[in-house]
Structure formats: C-alpha cells, structure tokens
C-alpha cells in the first residue's frame, strides 16, 4: 500500500465501492485516515454526522446501520456505547469496522501501532513495551495489549491507581507471563528498560467527577528530562490527541514516532479496507 501511494497516489482497488463512516464521538485521525484510505484506494466515502442525522430524532443504532447498509459497501463506526460494535454487526447487512466502542476497544489502532513498532524497531519479539497514562479508559491500550498476546514481549504498566489497566486485561498479562513491572511513577529505571514508551491522554470525558480528573491529569509527563534516561534506539508512541502528557519539546527528538505513526495508520487502514471490500 505504501509503495502504491508513493508511486501512483491513488490506486483503483476499490473503484466503484462506497464506504460510510459515522462517528458518535469526536475523531480527527481515525475518521480522516479512513476517509483518505478509501479515496487512496479509488473508492468514495459518505460521511454521516450524528449531530445532523436522524439520531437527533431518536433513531436507534440498529436502524441507522441498516439504513447506511443500503447506501454503502461497509461502515466505519465509533460509538460511546461499549456494546455498539456487537449491536451494529448483528443488524448490519454490510461489514462493520470498529472505530472505537466506548473505552473498551480500538482494533484498527492496534494494527497500526503494531505496524509502527515493526517499522521503527524492525521487530516486535523480545521488546519491552511500557504503557503510561490512562490505562483504565484507554481503548487503544486495551486492544494493543491483547494483540501483543501473540508475541514474546515484556510489558510495563505505569498509571495512577485510579487509572490502572482493567483487571481482566491485566490477568491476561499475568497468565502469559508478560507483565514485568507495575508502578504509579515513570521511574528512570522503567524508562531505561523501555524499547517502546506508549503514552496516553487522561480522558477527561470519561470522568463523572471533574475533581478526580484534576487530581491525575498531569501526574505522568514525558519530556526531555525523562528521555535522557531512555535508550538511543527506542520509540515514543501516542495514539493522539495529546494534552500535556508528552511535551512538545519531545517532537524534535528522533525517537518521537507519533506523527510517523499516523502515516503508518493510513497504509494499515488501506490494507484493511482492501481486505474487507475488494471484489
């Protein structure tokens, strides 16, 4: 996909195909990359905004996906309800691609994250991957941790107690002997052992009590003073958007991979759409 885009710009793999996208939660990277991926493959997109759709009139999710299935060949859906992906798949007549269901999963982000690690470091096997920030609500973390179950890796978890990884996912790490370290502080030793430092935003929108958010929002910050303890050939990743958990001064460090990560996401989503939608 990457070579095709670099050489031709637009391919014709999905010429004549239509992708519908509907995001009930805000999105920049996921929505734009799926739109761009479809167009790079020669297809077209129909973008539905919930704020201007019949959702405002009380239409159910199942009726919405049934409707979009009449117009497109696949649907990309993001929804705050944890059961939304399963509900959509049950009632849709066309493939559903999960663009994020509540704080549970973000599967396509996990694909591009894994691809990023391989592209940046050459392998996934044998690495130590450190997750920091909001591990409780971070659906990108949940999906990537489960994907990493298929690899020989060590995982370090760094988060305040209130933002710890959900117990069921942590249990998977324990059972697979992948869990190396747990901490509420990003210590010099944890940073020094990390091949991948995967940072996440504390998700204000998931907190019912704003005061609880204020207590933890800036507890974990990665800046140049942190990275001076890191390996010369490691990477800093972030699914974005960010607030202050990764300082902008880190952007100029060659180990900062989060903007390259977005470009890799285009190619991964192109590959996924081609697999799902090609005739």
PDB file of N, CA and C in Angstrom, residues 223-224 226-228 230-232 234-236 247-258 260:
ATOM      1  N   UNK A 223       9.016  14.324  28.992  1.00  0.00           N
ATOM      2  CA  UNK A 223       9.708  15.453  28.391  1.00  0.00           C
ATOM      3  C   UNK A 223      11.169  15.066  28.175  1.00  0.00           C
ATOM      4  N   UNK A 224      12.001  16.021  27.803  1.00  0.00           N
ATOM      5  CA  UNK A 224      13.397  15.705  27.510  1.00  0.00           C
ATOM      6  C   UNK A 224      14.155  15.205  28.728  1.00  0.00           C
ATOM      7  N   UNK A 226      12.986  13.261  30.956  1.00  0.00           N
ATOM      8  CA  UNK A 226      12.658  11.840  31.077  1.00  0.00           C
ATOM      9  C   UNK A 226      13.434  11.034  30.046  1.00  0.00           C
ATOM     10  N   UNK A 227      13.477  11.534  28.821  1.00  0.00           N
ATOM     11  CA  UNK A 227      14.090  10.774  27.733  1.00  0.00           C
ATOM     12  C   UNK A 227      15.613  10.704  27.823  1.00  0.00           C
ATOM     13  N   UNK A 228      16.225  11.511  28.672  1.00  0.00           N
ATOM     14  CA  UNK A 228      17.683  11.406  28.802  1.00  0.00           C
ATOM     15  C   UNK A 228      18.082  10.072  29.423  1.00  0.00           C
ATOM     16  N   UNK A 230      16.480   7.252  28.498  1.00  0.00           N
ATOM     17  CA  UNK A 230      15.993   6.233  27.563  1.00  0.00           C
ATOM     18  C   UNK A 230      17.093   5.741  26.631  1.00  0.00           C
ATOM     19  N   UNK A 231      16.861   4.581  26.059  1.00  0.00           N
ATOM     20  CA  UNK A 231      17.780   4.018  25.073  1.00  0.00           C
ATOM     21  C   UNK A 231      17.869   4.928  23.846  1.00  0.00           C
ATOM     22  N   UNK A 232      19.003   4.925  23.157  1.00  0.00           N
ATOM     23  CA  UNK A 232      19.117   5.757  21.948  1.00  0.00           C
ATOM     24  C   UNK A 232      18.238   5.267  20.801  1.00  0.00           C
ATOM     25  N   UNK A 234      15.019   3.675  20.895  1.00  0.00           N
ATOM     26  CA  UNK A 234      13.670   3.327  21.355  1.00  0.00           C
ATOM     27  C   UNK A 234      12.712   4.268  20.669  1.00  0.00           C
ATOM     28  N   UNK A 235      11.400   4.069  20.882  1.00  0.00           N
ATOM     29  CA  UNK A 235      10.428   4.978  20.281  1.00  0.00           C
ATOM     30  C   UNK A 235       9.394   5.418  21.313  1.00  0.00           C
ATOM     31  N   UNK A 236       8.971   6.655  21.157  1.00  0.00           N
ATOM     32  CA  UNK A 236       7.856   7.194  21.926  1.00  0.00           C
ATOM     33  C   UNK A 236       6.639   7.207  21.014  1.00  0.00           C
ATOM     34  N   UNK A 247       5.430  16.357  26.221  1.00  0.00           N
ATOM     35  CA  UNK A 247       5.806  17.744  25.970  1.00  0.00           C
ATOM     36  C   UNK A 247       6.134  17.962  24.495  1.00  0.00           C
ATOM     37  N   UNK A 248       5.814  19.143  23.989  1.00  0.00           N
ATOM     38  CA  UNK A 248       6.093  19.440  22.584  1.00  0.00           C
ATOM     39  C   UNK A 248       7.588  19.444  22.286  1.00  0.00           C
ATOM     40  N   UNK A 249       8.426  19.621  23.302  1.00  0.00           N
ATOM     41  CA  UNK A 249       9.861  19.589  23.053  1.00  0.00           C
ATOM     42  C   UNK A 249      10.324  18.206  22.601  1.00  0.00           C
ATOM     43  N   UNK A 250       9.534  17.177  22.942  1.00  0.00           N
ATOM     44  CA  UNK A 250       9.873  15.810  22.535  1.00  0.00           C
ATOM     45  C   UNK A 250       9.696  15.627  21.029  1.00  0.00           C
ATOM     46  N   UNK A 251       8.870  16.454  20.404  1.00  0.00           N
ATOM     47  CA  UNK A 251       8.607  16.330  18.966  1.00  0.00           C
ATOM     48  C   UNK A 251       9.885  16.373  18.142  1.00  0.00           C
ATOM     49  N   UNK A 252      10.907  17.041  18.647  1.00  0.00           N
ATOM     50  CA  UNK A 252      12.143  17.233  17.890  1.00  0.00           C
ATOM     51  C   UNK A 252      13.164  16.127  18.147  1.00  0.00           C
ATOM     52  N   UNK A 253      12.790  15.177  18.987  1.00  0.00           N
ATOM     53  CA  UNK A 253      13.640  14.011  19.251  1.00  0.00           C
ATOM     54  C   UNK A 253      13.347  12.953  18.189  1.00  0.00           C
ATOM     55  N   UNK A 254      14.377  12.377  17.587  1.00  0.00           N
ATOM     56  CA  UNK A 254      14.173  11.391  16.530  1.00  0.00           C
ATOM     57  C   UNK A 254      13.451  10.139  17.024  1.00  0.00           C
ATOM     58  N   UNK A 255      13.396   9.955  18.340  1.00  0.00           N
ATOM     59  CA  UNK A 255      12.690   8.804  18.893  1.00  0.00           C
ATOM     60  C   UNK A 255      11.181   9.024  18.979  1.00  0.00           C
ATOM     61  N   UNK A 256      10.729  10.243  18.771  1.00  0.00           N
ATOM     62  CA  UNK A 256       9.292  10.543  18.783  1.00  0.00           C
ATOM     63  C   UNK A 256       8.663  10.023  17.494  1.00  0.00           C
ATOM     64  N   UNK A 257       7.849   8.988  17.618  1.00  0.00           N
ATOM     65  CA  UNK A 257       7.313   8.317  16.429  1.00  0.00           C
ATOM     66  C   UNK A 257       5.841   8.611  16.183  1.00  0.00           C
ATOM     67  N   UNK A 258       5.202   9.437  17.005  1.00  0.00           N
ATOM     68  CA  UNK A 258       3.741   9.531  16.956  1.00  0.00           C
ATOM     69  C   UNK A 258       3.199  10.180  15.687  1.00  0.00           C
ATOM     70  N   UNK A 260       4.821   9.879  12.681  1.00  0.00           N
ATOM     71  CA  UNK A 260       5.031   8.799  11.708  1.00  0.00           C
ATOM     72  C   UNK A 260       3.979   7.707  11.907  1.00  0.00           C
TER      73      UNK A 260
END
